Each structure stands twice: as C-alpha cells, then as structure tokens.
Amino acid sequence: MADHLDLHTVGDLLHHYPRRYAERGELTRLSDLPLDEHVTVVAQVADARVHTFNGGRGRRLEVTITDGSGRLQLVFFGKGVHKPRTELQPGTRAMFAGKVSVFNRKRQLAHPEYKTLGAESGAEAVEAFAHQLLPLYPACKQMESWQIQQAVDTVLGPAGHEETALAGLVDPLPESLREGRGLATLPEALRKIHRPRTKADIAMARDRLKWDEAFVLQVALARRRRADAQLPAVPRKPAPDGLLAAFDARLPFTLTEGQRRVSEEIFADLATEHPMHRLLQGEVGSGKTMVALRAMLGVVDAGGQAAMLAPTEVLAQQHHRSITEMMGELAEGGMLGGAEQGTKVVLLTGSMGAAARRQALLDLVTGEAGIVIGTHALIEDKVQFHDLGLVVVDEQHRFGVEQRDALRSKGKQPPHLLVMTATPIPRTVAMTVFGDLETSVLDQLPSGRSPIASHVVPAKDKPHFLARAWERVREEVAAGHQAYVVCPRIGDDIGDEGDGARGAARPSAEDEAEKRPPLAVVDVAEQLTKGPLRDLRVEVLHGRMPPEAKDEVMRRFAAGEVDVLVATTVIEVGVNVPNAAVMVIMDADRFGVSQLHQLRGRVGRGSAAGLCLLVTEMPEGSPARARLGAVAATLDGFELSRIDLEQRREGDVLGQAQSGVRSSLRVLAVIDDEEVIAAAREEATAVVAADPELAGYPELRTALDALLDKEREEFLDKG
C-alpha cells in the first residue's frame, strides 16, 4: 500500500475515500436478465460440477441455478473454486450478484458475489443485500479495491462500533465553525463515507470532508499572505517627469480603461514598504506587456532595476524586440542619440555569444541597464544586479517555483513580483493555486483588434473540408496576409511531442485507438510545398533550430517575407505578427483546450479578421471532437479554462504537478466547489488574523503540518 498508493498510516487509509459506490442491482427474475448489467438474483442451486482443463492443471466450477422462471449458469475459476464448491451444494438457496455476460450463446455470471440464505431469511434481507452501497476505491494493479475495503473494515471494526476506532482522530475544524456551518463531526463523516447506508450519508460525509480540505489549504495560504506582508521591500515611486512620463508622452495610442485600472493597482503596490505579489491575468492580446513595461519603467524611474523572465528564447527575443521598439530612443540610455532620461534594455539568454553576454552582465552589475529581459539564464549565479526592484514573470505555468525564488533572491531586499498569464484562471483556482497572490484581470481587448472565427475541420469524415482549408490559406495570402500551420511534433522521431513545457496534450483513448504518430512540422511543410501550397513561400520553425535560425525565420515572417509559417507550439506564447490572419492547427485534438486558445490568439492581431481552423481525424461524437467544438464555439478564455480544468482536474494544487495526475485534494473539486472555497477563505483569513500562530488551534496546526510536508512547505515559501 505504501509503495503503490502512498498510504503509510491508518490516517492515510481512512482519508483514502471511495471514488464511487456500486449497488449490486435490482432484484431480477432469471427469465428477465438484461445483458451487461449488474443484477441481484435469488435462486436455488440445481447442479454444481467441477471441470478440469489444460491436462488437469486448470479447474472450473459450473453451478446452475433456478428460480422457477428460468435457469442461469455461474462460473468460478482457479483458486476461486474452493469456497463455492463447498457452500453451493444442490438445494442451497442464495442471493447472487454480478454482471450478466454471454458465453457459448448462454447467459452467465462469472465469479458472482453470493450470500447463502437460511430458511428464515425474508424479503427484507434480500432487499438490503441488493441495495447495499459498495464502496469502490481508487486502486492499482497491486492493490485491488476490495483489498483496500478489507483493510478499511479491519480499521473501523464491526458495524455499529466505529466510534471506538475513530475516537482519537484530530479534527482540524474549529468547533464553532463546524457547528455554525452545520457540518458533521469527523468520526461521523468518515464512518458515512466508508460505510454509507444511504446516498444522503455520502452527501453529508462529502460536504464535511470538502470543508476540511478547503479550510486547511486556505489557512496555509492566509498564513503565507500574512508572512509576505511582514517582509520589507523598497518602495518604488516613479518620478513625475521621468522615464515613465516620457514613455507615456510618446505612445501613439491611449491605454484601455482596463490597462489604466490595472496599472493603478500595480503602482499602488509598488509604493508600499512590502513586496508586491500580484497575478496579472489577461486574454491573449489584451495588452499585458504594455502594463508590465510601464511598471518596469516606473521602477527604473525610482532608481531600481527590473527583470522580465520569459519561458523560451523565442519569446525573450520577441519581448526584447517589441519593448525596445516601443521605447525608441528611451531604450538607448547612455548611448549616442539616446534620450537623456533613457536607460539600457539588455537581453540575456543561454545561447548568446561570450562577448555580448559579458557586456550584458556588466551593464546589469553597474546599473547601466535598467531593464533586462531573459530566459532562465537570468537565474544563474554569475548574474548580479545593481539594485533589483521588480521581477516580472511571463507565463507563470512554464516556471518552477525554485526559478522564481532564485531570481527573487538577487535583490538586496525582496523585489516586487508581477506574475503574468494569458491562460485565464477561474476565480476558484486563483483562490487556491495562486491564493498568496493578489489578482488583477485585463478583460478588454485594445481597439483595432479583429474577431477570430473558429471552425472544426473533420479531415477523415469530410476530406473536401481539408482541401477547402488550404484554399482559404491561399485566398488570405493572395489578399496580402500570412498564415500559421501548427503541428504537435517536430519530426525527427515519433517520441518528440512539440517544444513547449507542456508539448502536446497527453494522448487520449481515441489517440490510442488511432495509433498514428502525431503530424510533424517537417513532413507537413514538405507535403504543403509539393501540394496545396506549392508556389507560396513556406518556412518551418521549431524549438530544435539554433536560436539565430529561429530568430531569422521569425524576423522574416514579421517582415512579410514568408507567406506560411509551419511551426510547433514554439509560437504559442507572445509571438506578435499583426498581418497573420489565418491559422490551421493540425491534429488539433492532441492539444489541450487552453493551449488551443493560446495558439488561436496569434491571429486577428491586426485589422484583418482572424480565422482559426482546427483539423482533426477524430470521429463525430467523440470527447475529442466535443472539446474542439467547445473551443470553436467561444472566444471567452475563462469559459474555456473551466472546460479545460473539468477535463484535466486540478493537479496537486500545492505541489509542482499541475497536470491532474495526482492531487492533494481528494473530495474538493476546484471548479464545482466554488462556494465552499470562497467561504473557507473568509473563515481562514479571520482565524489567521485573530491568531497568526494558531496557538488556540492545536488540531488545526497538526493538520497543517500533515498537509505541508517538507516539500510543500518549501513550495509555499517560494510561492
């Protein structure tokens, strides 16, 4: 159990809750048995025989039963033969439960559960057996659900006496909270989740246990927020006529209402003596980079430096290019022709030449460079800052907490932190996963943005739709626009799924059925140049190319010298080419919902309307097609993030795994239990404000220690 299911103590076992509950099934007459359904029958044994096979090594027990309306065969194999052979003698009356199957054109039950009935057993006993709720536990090959149930039964003891076994449990909920919310006691909840008599028992138990998880987690986050608020930081107030004012004066457009509001929230945080911890959510193209740049300029104005951390070299280079273009001569501080209030904006990535790298490091340590944009190369020990005041992290989900922590430790005092994401996060997830960050949302697009039409292209069912997709690409190119074609794989080997940290989505059951490797950039580009796009200028872009080659392709695409860019998800984040109007995503079912939404945001960034075509070979009615239909139906990232989360589940909300494979949440569902989480956050904040050390709540402290084992404690500390 310890090795395979991570269950080490009796407490672990009791908190390993059933995934669902089965009923043995309605009481059925043998003449009416439905195929493939779980049934319970009451019948008498007419005949029982043991057959041998495999030269006497294998044994099979066949039992024929009758209830007067018909006959049915039961079969037992191997070691499962011994007990029924002695108990199911002809003439024995019993209840049998199992799933009806067909063998040799006869209906049968294989290895059914059964319970023999004495002469006095009446209809009530039969009814209770048929409708008893049977817990089914999350299990593995080495430890079946029924073995877990046996272990739980051993711990709980005989029915009706569970209170004794559960007496010493640590209850994390303060009594006043439990009573005020009308929640069950912990022993009662555990008894009802493992041994429910009715469905109402299960609901009551789950309500209580959800509160445990939500409350303890929110207390951990409330303490984290409180500790952060105690840290010192240098207030950074921009000079009234400094760099920021000069930048604003040269902007060719006005900021949106949302950009102004969020900027005010950020500048208010930067002016305090405690480090800002803010999450900036904004749809693809809502102008987050502009908001972050203004914050960085404000910090430079106040004598500090700002660092922007990007997840890929392509994105770091893109940010550097767009920021220096937006700033113009203000980005040439100390250089000939540079503005007098200007500052240097340097790029630092792993693949830079030694001389350029040396100069960038020198500009940082002397304070000559007020802004640095880079990849994780910024985190290396040899990178020293003159006075780091603000860290901006782009696309939070691509960065480990350790990396953020390493960069934050480079300030003389903890720098302010701004985390940006274009993956919209539902409010409940923001309250749990990012519960220690204040949240700002940019929800309006800058003027001049065009709507994006999205369509699913079922390549297998309707091949002419795919042919039409390539015609649409040609039409857009003829109209002076450009196109992206995105594939899940680069192409050298089948095992290589894309570029990004997430690559393509995990293969679904339908993918397994397909058994076809995902389409690759290299192959698709070749087919297009020889086929439907033969006289267009087609180039490829993927993460394995040398950085100079990637940058050169992106530069030429941005300059309009390339008509169609065939790429992996390397273009998913931050690439900005306003003239790109159409995107074709091959094998779209192999990407996650949020990822498709991110990719789609690369088109429609200029005056031309955007078009996104989701190509798939998945059959109609499959979950993959339903997912693509949802993406095509809405441009609302928050709505899509809900769908995405419902499919992936929450992952380990406190730990590094955000993939949904293993979760510290057992009964709490971040999407469905919004009310519980919001209420638990309020209660937790009040408890921590009144008693930060939790001196009056020893049981809650114990539960916190169990939740925040060493690894998670560190995770939160680095948050």
XYZ file of C-alpha atoms in Angstrom:
719
model
C 0.000 0.000 0.000
C 2.779 2.396 0.947
C 4.666 1.856 -2.316
C 1.794 1.825 -4.772
C -0.844 4.127 -3.298
C 1.251 6.333 -0.977
C -0.763 5.151 2.051
C 1.517 4.808 5.082
C -0.657 5.263 8.186
C -4.136 4.391 9.413
C -4.980 8.079 8.888
C -3.842 7.880 5.244
C -6.087 4.857 4.754
C -9.147 6.485 6.352
C -8.634 9.550 4.131
C -8.387 7.359 1.012
C -12.034 7.854 0.112
C -14.138 5.703 -2.236
C -14.156 7.058 -5.786
C -17.754 5.952 -6.283
C -20.272 3.439 -4.993
C -21.833 0.457 -6.741
C -25.157 -1.164 -5.999
C -25.492 -4.857 -6.650
C -28.536 -4.132 -8.744
C -32.289 -4.532 -8.792
C -33.667 -7.896 -7.787
C -34.328 -9.632 -11.131
C -36.079 -12.815 -12.283
C -33.803 -15.168 -14.213
C -36.120 -15.016 -17.222
C -35.682 -11.194 -17.438
C -31.899 -10.827 -17.126
C -30.510 -7.832 -19.084
C -27.090 -8.234 -20.719
C -24.053 -6.260 -19.439
C -25.838 -5.020 -16.327
C -25.199 -5.635 -12.649
C -28.028 -7.706 -11.209
C -29.000 -9.478 -7.999
C -30.971 -12.721 -8.193
C -32.363 -15.052 -5.533
C -32.317 -18.664 -6.684
C -31.688 -22.262 -5.716
C -28.686 -24.346 -6.768
C -29.847 -27.092 -9.138
C -26.487 -28.547 -10.052
C -22.735 -27.964 -9.401
C -19.812 -29.600 -11.247
C -16.032 -29.137 -11.389
C -14.396 -29.463 -14.827
C -10.656 -29.741 -15.416
C -8.715 -28.449 -18.442
C -5.079 -27.918 -19.524
C -4.268 -31.536 -18.718
C -5.809 -31.289 -15.249
C -3.924 -28.126 -14.236
C -6.907 -25.773 -14.686
C -10.211 -26.108 -12.844
C -13.601 -24.576 -13.499
C -16.685 -24.815 -11.279
C -20.023 -24.543 -13.117
C -23.112 -24.005 -10.986
C -26.623 -23.994 -12.454
C -29.261 -22.061 -10.513
C -33.035 -21.741 -10.959
C -35.777 -19.531 -9.567
C -38.732 -21.205 -11.280
C -38.783 -18.635 -14.122
C -35.571 -19.769 -15.779
C -32.062 -21.167 -15.338
C -28.642 -19.449 -15.231
C -25.074 -20.680 -15.168
C -22.436 -19.363 -12.714
C -18.735 -19.982 -13.331
C -15.763 -19.852 -10.965
C -12.112 -20.433 -11.971
C -8.785 -21.316 -10.345
C -8.470 -20.765 -6.612
C -11.915 -19.142 -6.608
C -13.414 -22.648 -6.963
C -12.832 -23.938 -3.398
C -15.241 -21.883 -1.265
C -18.308 -22.001 -3.576
C -17.706 -25.708 -4.202
C -18.341 -26.477 -0.537
C -21.020 -23.795 0.054
C -23.129 -24.075 -3.107
C -24.438 -27.622 -2.830
C -27.572 -28.579 -4.821
C -30.669 -27.401 -2.950
C -28.909 -24.356 -1.357
C -30.871 -21.101 -1.626
C -28.761 -17.931 -2.004
C -28.514 -14.373 -3.344
C -26.137 -13.943 -6.289
C -24.842 -10.596 -7.661
C -22.709 -9.894 -10.715
C -22.600 -8.662 -14.303
C -24.549 -10.653 -16.898
C -22.404 -11.833 -19.829
C -22.814 -14.377 -22.652
C -20.633 -17.443 -23.233
C -21.448 -20.078 -25.878
C -24.720 -18.233 -26.517
C -25.793 -18.752 -22.895
C -26.155 -16.052 -20.240
C -23.890 -16.430 -17.239
C -22.414 -14.702 -14.189
C -18.638 -15.088 -13.840
C -17.309 -15.066 -10.238
C -20.509 -13.574 -8.764
C -20.715 -12.389 -5.168
C -23.150 -14.520 -3.206
C -24.676 -14.889 0.212
C -26.458 -18.076 1.266
C -29.914 -17.669 2.770
C -31.268 -19.626 5.730
C -34.877 -20.711 5.706
C -35.809 -17.689 7.862
C -34.270 -15.045 5.518
C -37.130 -12.905 4.336
C -37.640 -10.294 1.627
C -36.013 -7.573 3.758
C -32.634 -9.330 3.918
C -32.713 -9.873 0.156
C -33.612 -6.210 -0.468
C -30.818 -4.971 1.851
C -28.243 -7.165 0.046
C -29.370 -5.927 -3.406
C -29.299 -2.223 -2.482
C -26.255 -2.076 -0.223
C -23.835 0.664 -1.370
C -20.478 -0.939 -2.144
C -17.512 1.474 -1.948
C -15.125 1.369 -4.933
C -11.706 2.820 -4.047
C -9.004 4.372 -6.239
C -6.861 1.265 -6.696
C -3.927 -0.124 -8.650
C -2.912 -3.478 -10.105
C -1.023 -4.467 -6.950
C -3.849 -3.436 -4.607
C -7.433 -4.011 -5.754
C -10.407 -2.002 -4.462
C -11.783 -4.965 -2.469
C -8.427 -5.378 -0.673
C -8.495 -1.697 0.316
C -12.079 -2.178 1.538
C -10.953 -5.146 3.672
C -8.183 -3.015 5.207
C -10.645 -0.173 5.969
C -13.087 -2.679 7.513
C -10.311 -4.020 9.737
C -9.519 -0.488 10.976
C -13.158 0.523 11.516
C -14.072 -2.696 13.330
C -17.556 -4.232 13.476
C -20.517 -2.240 12.120
C -22.071 -0.013 14.771
C -18.834 0.222 16.798
C -16.838 2.554 14.510
C -16.858 5.404 17.062
C -14.338 3.487 19.203
C -11.890 3.114 16.296
C -12.304 6.778 15.297
C -12.173 8.283 18.799
C -8.588 9.593 18.681
C -8.882 11.475 15.372
C -7.501 15.006 15.076
C -10.314 17.287 13.874
C -8.883 20.338 12.054
C -12.120 22.353 12.017
C -12.665 24.675 14.984
C -15.824 23.563 16.776
C -17.521 26.960 16.430
C -17.005 26.842 12.654
C -18.264 23.238 12.384
C -21.387 23.925 14.412
C -22.029 27.287 12.756
C -21.939 25.636 9.323
C -23.997 22.625 10.445
C -21.282 20.116 9.463
C -20.975 16.515 10.672
C -18.252 15.531 13.157
C -15.136 13.954 11.630
C -15.787 10.409 13.022
C -19.342 10.538 11.657
C -18.152 11.773 8.233
C -15.510 9.017 7.954
C -17.978 6.329 9.002
C -20.517 7.525 6.435
C -18.044 7.866 3.564
C -16.721 4.307 4.045
C -19.954 2.604 5.193
C -22.891 4.580 3.867
C -26.393 3.243 4.380
C -27.972 5.771 2.014
C -26.932 8.253 -0.652
C -27.746 11.040 1.836
C -24.998 9.621 4.100
C -22.472 10.006 1.270
C -23.551 13.602 0.550
C -23.302 14.566 4.244
C -19.840 12.997 4.565
C -18.522 14.651 1.415
C -19.814 18.084 2.484
C -17.876 17.807 5.733
C -14.675 16.408 4.203
C -14.620 19.092 1.487
C -14.562 21.697 4.247
C -11.546 20.031 5.856
C -9.560 20.251 2.628
C -10.663 23.752 1.662
C -10.185 25.211 5.145
C -6.746 23.747 5.925
C -5.482 24.775 2.465
C -6.836 28.312 2.842
C -5.293 28.635 6.319
C -1.912 27.691 4.788
C -2.353 30.366 2.097
C -3.636 33.002 4.564
C -0.531 32.480 6.733
C 1.633 32.763 3.629
C -0.020 36.072 2.667
C 0.413 37.367 6.206
C 4.119 36.394 6.280
C 4.693 38.094 2.907
C 3.038 41.251 4.199
C 5.637 41.370 7.006
C 8.641 41.291 4.606
C 10.446 44.588 3.928
C 10.778 45.994 0.409
C 11.992 49.266 -1.075
C 9.019 51.434 -2.133
C 9.366 52.355 -5.823
C 7.534 55.562 -6.778
C 8.075 56.846 -10.337
C 9.438 60.396 -10.725
C 6.730 62.785 -12.011
C 8.762 63.877 -15.048
C 10.991 60.853 -15.526
C 11.236 57.875 -17.868
C 7.625 56.709 -17.452
C 6.211 60.172 -18.214
C 8.468 60.435 -21.298
C 7.315 56.983 -22.463
C 3.611 57.781 -21.968
C 4.056 61.049 -23.908
C 5.349 59.184 -26.983
C 2.633 56.473 -27.037
C 0.752 56.645 -30.364
C -2.471 55.358 -28.742
C -4.353 55.713 -25.466
C -4.379 52.924 -22.889
C -7.620 50.969 -22.454
C -9.696 51.549 -19.340
C -8.569 48.117 -18.091
C -4.872 48.883 -18.645
C -5.225 52.138 -16.697
C -7.063 50.442 -13.813
C -4.567 47.575 -13.512
C -1.599 49.977 -13.773
C -3.010 51.967 -10.837
C -3.304 48.758 -8.758
C 0.316 47.876 -9.577
C 1.738 51.352 -8.855
C -0.146 51.418 -5.529
C 1.539 48.095 -4.601
C 4.979 49.279 -5.735
C 4.720 52.354 -3.498
C 4.414 50.265 -0.284
C 7.177 49.012 2.000
C 6.202 45.361 1.479
C 6.819 43.335 -1.665
C 4.045 43.286 -4.252
C 2.785 39.775 -5.074
C 0.377 40.259 -7.947
C -1.013 37.934 -10.632
C -1.968 39.705 -13.866
C -4.407 37.691 -15.951
C -5.286 38.861 -19.399
C -6.610 37.327 -22.561
C -4.155 36.828 -25.382
C -3.603 40.307 -26.839
C -5.180 42.299 -24.016
C -2.029 44.388 -23.594
C -0.355 42.776 -20.561
C 3.136 43.520 -21.920
C 2.321 47.246 -22.068
C 1.149 47.198 -18.417
C 4.288 45.275 -17.337
C 6.583 47.641 -19.279
C 5.055 50.723 -17.618
C 5.597 49.074 -14.201
C 9.241 48.347 -15.111
C 9.801 51.927 -16.283
C 8.297 53.234 -13.039
C 10.774 51.130 -11.023
C 13.714 52.347 -13.158
C 12.490 55.902 -12.534
C 12.720 55.214 -8.804
C 16.355 54.118 -9.119
C 15.823 50.347 -9.311
C 16.177 47.678 -11.993
C 13.517 45.404 -13.477
C 13.918 41.864 -14.816
C 11.473 40.105 -17.118
C 11.650 36.327 -17.186
C 10.309 34.608 -20.333
C 9.829 30.843 -20.776
C 11.563 30.453 -24.178
C 14.357 32.155 -26.113
C 11.979 32.976 -28.967
C 9.708 34.800 -26.535
C 12.569 36.568 -24.714
C 13.890 37.835 -28.065
C 10.391 38.880 -29.128
C 9.802 40.783 -25.861
C 13.196 42.478 -26.202
C 12.453 43.496 -29.771
C 8.941 44.809 -29.063
C 9.966 46.653 -25.863
C 12.938 48.399 -27.494
C 10.688 49.345 -30.454
C 8.012 50.761 -28.125
C 10.610 52.721 -26.154
C 12.579 54.021 -29.163
C 15.454 56.312 -28.072
C 14.374 55.835 -24.423
C 15.892 52.331 -24.679
C 19.300 53.754 -25.593
C 20.266 55.367 -22.287
C 23.953 56.372 -22.202
C 24.303 55.819 -25.965
C 24.802 58.351 -28.727
C 21.386 59.609 -29.831
C 19.693 58.149 -26.755
C 17.251 60.218 -24.726
C 18.671 61.729 -21.536
C 16.093 60.049 -19.269
C 16.637 56.770 -21.164
C 18.001 53.504 -19.862
C 19.634 50.455 -21.424
C 17.413 47.442 -22.194
C 19.515 44.277 -22.397
C 18.758 40.708 -23.476
C 20.279 37.736 -21.665
C 19.764 34.191 -22.990
C 21.736 30.963 -22.819
C 22.796 30.990 -26.455
C 24.342 34.498 -26.604
C 27.944 34.858 -27.701
C 30.551 35.326 -24.943
C 31.273 38.998 -25.723
C 27.598 40.062 -25.839
C 26.947 38.105 -22.664
C 29.897 39.714 -20.841
C 28.656 43.192 -21.809
C 25.080 42.398 -20.656
C 26.349 41.132 -17.269
C 28.482 44.258 -16.871
C 25.517 46.545 -17.698
C 23.461 44.763 -15.003
C 26.018 44.895 -12.205
C 26.839 48.588 -12.798
C 23.170 49.558 -13.061
C 23.721 50.886 -16.606
C 20.881 48.601 -17.765
C 17.601 49.409 -16.023
C 15.694 46.600 -17.762
C 16.825 43.064 -18.553
C 14.785 40.521 -20.473
C 15.872 36.917 -20.458
C 15.220 33.223 -20.047
C 16.252 31.092 -17.070
C 19.825 32.200 -17.932
C 18.963 35.208 -15.694
C 18.884 32.909 -12.684
C 22.480 31.689 -12.917
C 24.786 32.504 -10.011
C 27.073 34.783 -12.021
C 24.219 37.193 -12.865
C 24.424 40.109 -10.388
C 22.167 43.164 -10.249
C 22.985 46.680 -9.063
C 19.560 47.055 -7.370
C 16.822 44.627 -8.467
C 13.438 46.192 -7.664
C 10.872 44.281 -9.771
C 10.633 40.788 -11.221
C 8.056 40.188 -13.981
C 7.390 36.513 -14.751
C 5.691 35.879 -18.101
C 3.538 32.758 -18.442
C 3.696 31.560 -14.842
C 2.872 27.913 -15.619
C 6.154 27.472 -17.511
C 8.313 28.364 -14.499
C 9.133 26.263 -11.486
C 8.786 27.991 -8.149
C 12.501 27.383 -7.494
C 13.324 29.531 -10.530
C 11.160 32.425 -9.370
C 12.690 32.095 -5.927
C 16.267 32.155 -7.257
C 15.587 35.361 -9.172
C 13.872 36.997 -6.192
C 16.894 36.259 -4.004
C 19.047 38.500 -6.244
C 17.591 41.694 -4.732
C 19.176 43.385 -1.670
C 15.660 43.205 -0.198
C 12.890 41.033 -1.661
C 11.937 42.652 -5.002
C 8.322 43.248 -6.014
C 6.823 40.396 -8.074
C 4.395 40.582 -11.004
C 3.283 37.263 -12.496
C 1.545 37.367 -15.896
C -0.538 34.705 -17.585
C -2.618 34.605 -20.761
C -4.259 31.373 -19.615
C -7.388 32.636 -17.898
C -7.734 31.111 -14.450
C -11.194 30.626 -12.943
C -11.683 32.566 -9.703
C -11.646 29.440 -7.533
C -8.350 28.243 -8.969
C -6.853 31.689 -8.450
C -8.008 31.448 -4.811
C -6.293 28.076 -4.359
C -3.337 27.678 -6.710
C -2.412 31.376 -6.538
C -4.000 32.071 -3.152
C -0.973 34.035 -1.964
C -1.130 36.491 -4.891
C -3.465 39.447 -5.367
C -5.214 39.156 -8.738
C -5.745 41.754 -11.490
C -7.703 40.939 -14.646
C -7.410 42.624 -18.060
C -10.581 41.631 -19.841
C -10.976 44.068 -22.732
C -9.022 43.956 -25.968
C -7.255 47.078 -27.299
C -9.139 48.858 -30.101
C -8.277 47.729 -33.604
C -8.357 44.036 -32.689
C -10.426 41.863 -35.028
C -12.717 38.980 -34.095
C -11.476 35.430 -34.756
C -13.762 32.895 -36.442
C -13.002 29.269 -35.477
C -14.143 26.086 -37.242
C -13.546 22.352 -36.780
C -12.300 20.627 -39.959
C -13.123 16.876 -39.784
C -10.403 15.676 -42.175
C -11.399 11.984 -42.106
C -15.197 12.329 -42.338
C -15.072 15.162 -44.888
C -11.730 15.284 -46.779
C -13.059 18.111 -49.018
C -13.195 20.331 -45.900
C -9.410 19.990 -45.553
C -8.920 20.818 -49.245
C -11.082 23.909 -48.682
C -8.923 24.868 -45.666
C -5.814 25.055 -47.884
C -7.811 27.101 -50.439
C -8.674 29.565 -47.635
C -4.963 29.866 -46.807
C -4.203 30.660 -50.464
C -7.033 33.249 -50.557
C -5.677 35.014 -47.462
C -2.137 35.059 -48.883
C -3.497 36.421 -52.182
C -5.161 39.204 -50.155
C -1.730 40.129 -48.750
C -1.993 38.291 -45.419
C 0.060 35.495 -43.835
C -0.726 32.140 -42.198
C 0.451 29.766 -39.480
C 0.222 25.971 -39.710
C 0.768 24.371 -36.292
C 1.746 20.716 -35.745
C 2.222 18.757 -32.495
C 5.630 17.359 -33.409
C 8.945 18.432 -34.966
C 9.567 15.324 -36.984
C 12.880 13.574 -36.320
C 11.352 10.901 -34.131
C 7.884 9.859 -33.076
C 8.541 10.341 -29.368
C 9.110 14.056 -29.679
C 5.918 15.958 -28.857
C 6.380 19.613 -29.684
C 8.534 22.196 -27.979
C 6.811 23.777 -25.034
C 6.989 22.629 -21.438
C 3.595 21.064 -21.970
C 4.219 19.942 -25.549
C 1.009 18.498 -26.899
C -1.754 17.160 -24.718
C -1.498 13.641 -23.308
C -2.788 11.043 -25.785
C -6.456 10.321 -25.205
C -8.185 6.979 -25.578
C -9.075 7.906 -29.146
C -5.411 8.700 -29.873
C -4.502 5.264 -28.604
C -7.070 3.833 -30.995
C -5.637 5.829 -33.887
C -2.105 4.514 -33.289
C -0.894 7.104 -35.814
C 2.019 9.290 -34.706
C 1.122 12.991 -34.448
C 1.757 15.055 -37.567
C 5.195 16.645 -37.746
C 6.304 20.109 -38.873
C 8.989 18.792 -41.214
C 6.651 16.329 -43.001
C 3.681 18.705 -43.238
C 5.854 21.527 -44.609
C 7.176 19.192 -47.319
C 3.671 17.976 -48.264
C 2.350 21.544 -48.457
C 5.226 22.870 -50.590
C 4.795 19.951 -53.020
C 0.997 20.018 -52.856
C -1.721 22.531 -51.969
C 0.618 25.491 -51.209
C 3.218 24.718 -53.867
C 4.020 28.232 -55.114
C 3.859 30.020 -51.736
C 6.828 30.954 -49.539
C 6.688 28.298 -46.781
C 9.189 28.146 -43.868
C 9.474 25.954 -40.747
C 10.059 26.977 -37.117
C 10.620 24.670 -34.135
C 12.499 24.506 -30.844
C 15.392 22.366 -32.100
C 16.597 25.011 -34.542
C 19.622 27.097 -33.489
C 18.473 30.368 -31.840
C 19.887 32.544 -34.665
C 17.992 30.480 -37.253
C 14.742 30.745 -35.230
C 15.172 34.470 -34.832
C 15.925 34.908 -38.520
C 12.774 32.983 -39.566
C 10.620 34.994 -37.131
C 12.163 38.255 -38.363
C 11.435 37.360 -41.989
C 7.890 36.252 -41.141
C 7.281 39.502 -39.238
C 8.698 41.453 -42.209
C 6.259 39.721 -44.594
C 8.958 37.788 -46.486
C 7.322 34.435 -45.585
C 3.708 33.571 -46.510
C 3.150 30.466 -44.385
C 4.987 29.502 -41.201
C 4.761 25.781 -40.316
C 5.616 25.601 -36.609
C 5.290 23.731 -33.338
C 3.859 25.298 -30.174
C 7.015 27.447 -30.018
C 4.712 30.203 -31.378
C 2.100 29.619 -28.670
C 3.110 32.469 -26.407
C 3.767 36.089 -27.198
C 4.572 35.984 -30.924
C 3.061 39.104 -32.484
C 2.648 39.404 -36.266
C -0.403 41.633 -36.964
C -0.508 40.618 -40.643
C -1.067 36.908 -39.809
C -4.788 36.332 -40.416
C -5.236 32.554 -40.576
C -4.054 29.588 -38.510
C -4.501 25.906 -39.344
C -3.898 23.594 -36.357
C -3.164 20.019 -37.485
C -4.158 17.145 -35.154
C -5.884 19.773 -33.019
C -7.277 17.032 -30.741
C -3.737 16.427 -29.471
C -3.597 19.841 -27.780
C -5.243 20.957 -24.553
C -8.140 23.432 -24.571
C -6.128 26.314 -23.070
C -3.294 25.642 -25.472
C -5.604 25.845 -28.498
C -6.961 29.129 -27.160
C -3.417 30.480 -26.718
C -2.416 29.438 -30.231
C -5.539 30.947 -31.766
C -4.650 34.281 -30.145
C -1.722 34.618 -32.580
C -4.095 35.607 -35.432
C -6.527 38.518 -35.739
C -3.974 40.841 -34.120
C -4.249 43.423 -36.902
C -7.070 44.949 -38.919
C -7.889 41.740 -40.871
C -10.405 39.330 -39.326
C -8.759 36.209 -37.887
C -9.580 32.641 -38.917
C -8.607 29.513 -36.961
C -9.179 26.038 -38.449
C -8.979 23.048 -36.084
C -8.119 19.976 -38.174
C -8.858 16.564 -36.658
C -9.378 12.943 -37.700
C -11.401 12.121 -34.576
C -14.896 10.719 -35.217
C -18.025 12.765 -34.604
C -19.451 12.211 -31.123
C -16.027 11.512 -29.562
C -14.925 13.507 -26.469
C -12.057 14.995 -28.515
C -14.485 16.397 -31.097
C -16.695 17.785 -28.312
C -13.643 19.543 -26.848
C -12.750 21.096 -30.219
C -16.385 22.126 -30.695
C -16.221 23.978 -27.374
C -13.082 25.854 -28.461
C -14.674 26.785 -31.798
C -17.872 27.958 -30.068
C -16.395 30.608 -27.758
C -13.576 33.142 -27.577
C -14.085 33.520 -23.822
C -10.883 32.196 -22.254
C -12.432 31.977 -18.789
C -15.206 29.722 -20.088
C -12.631 27.542 -21.872
C -10.426 27.355 -18.787
C -13.385 25.897 -16.878
C -13.857 23.232 -19.570
C -10.122 22.525 -19.581
C -9.974 22.167 -15.823
C -13.033 19.917 -15.677
C -11.249 17.585 -18.092
C -7.777 17.702 -16.553
C -8.837 18.026 -12.891
C -6.794 20.216 -10.629
C -3.441 18.527 -10.224
C -1.668 18.857 -6.937
C -2.859 22.336 -6.007
C 0.043 22.934 -3.644
C 2.729 20.873 -5.315
C 4.523 21.211 -8.622
C 2.278 18.835 -10.571
C -0.473 20.870 -12.180
C -1.375 18.133 -14.616
C -4.155 16.382 -12.782
C -2.276 13.125 -12.283
C -2.042 13.318 -8.508
C -3.979 15.683 -6.323
C -3.739 16.638 -2.678
C -7.465 17.308 -2.993
C -9.480 14.151 -2.533
C -13.096 15.297 -2.419
C -12.787 19.028 -3.149
C -13.245 19.891 -6.840
C -11.829 23.350 -7.502
C -14.393 24.152 -10.198
C -17.550 22.697 -8.650
C -16.975 23.771 -5.060
C -16.554 27.493 -5.620
C -18.848 28.411 -2.715
C -17.038 26.159 -0.230
C -13.630 27.553 -1.253
C -14.775 31.193 -1.035
C -16.382 30.602 2.389
C -13.322 28.665 3.641
C -11.047 31.504 2.518
C -13.099 34.009 4.559
C -13.086 31.787 7.653
C -9.358 31.038 7.297
C -8.426 34.713 6.883
C -10.401 35.584 10.029
C -8.793 32.777 12.075
C -5.245 33.751 10.984
C -5.853 37.466 11.573
C -7.034 36.750 15.144
C -4.397 34.110 15.970
C -1.471 34.125 13.461
C 0.441 31.378 15.286
C -2.750 29.266 15.697
C -1.897 28.852 19.384
C -5.561 28.273 20.196
C -5.975 25.656 17.443
C -3.583 22.750 18.154
C -5.592 20.302 15.991
C -5.501 22.722 13.047
C -1.722 23.081 13.461
C -1.374 19.277 13.346
C -3.479 19.112 10.165
C -1.373 21.907 8.616
C 1.842 20.049 9.408
C 0.422 16.969 7.696
C -0.614 18.977 4.621
C 2.586 20.987 4.424
C 5.117 18.254 4.496
C 8.640 19.478 3.854
C 8.337 19.704 0.095
C 5.083 21.667 0.101
C 6.231 23.943 2.900
C 9.177 24.919 0.690
C 6.861 25.316 -2.277
C 4.696 27.806 -0.400
C 7.729 29.618 0.987
C 8.932 30.210 -2.529
C 5.413 30.964 -3.857
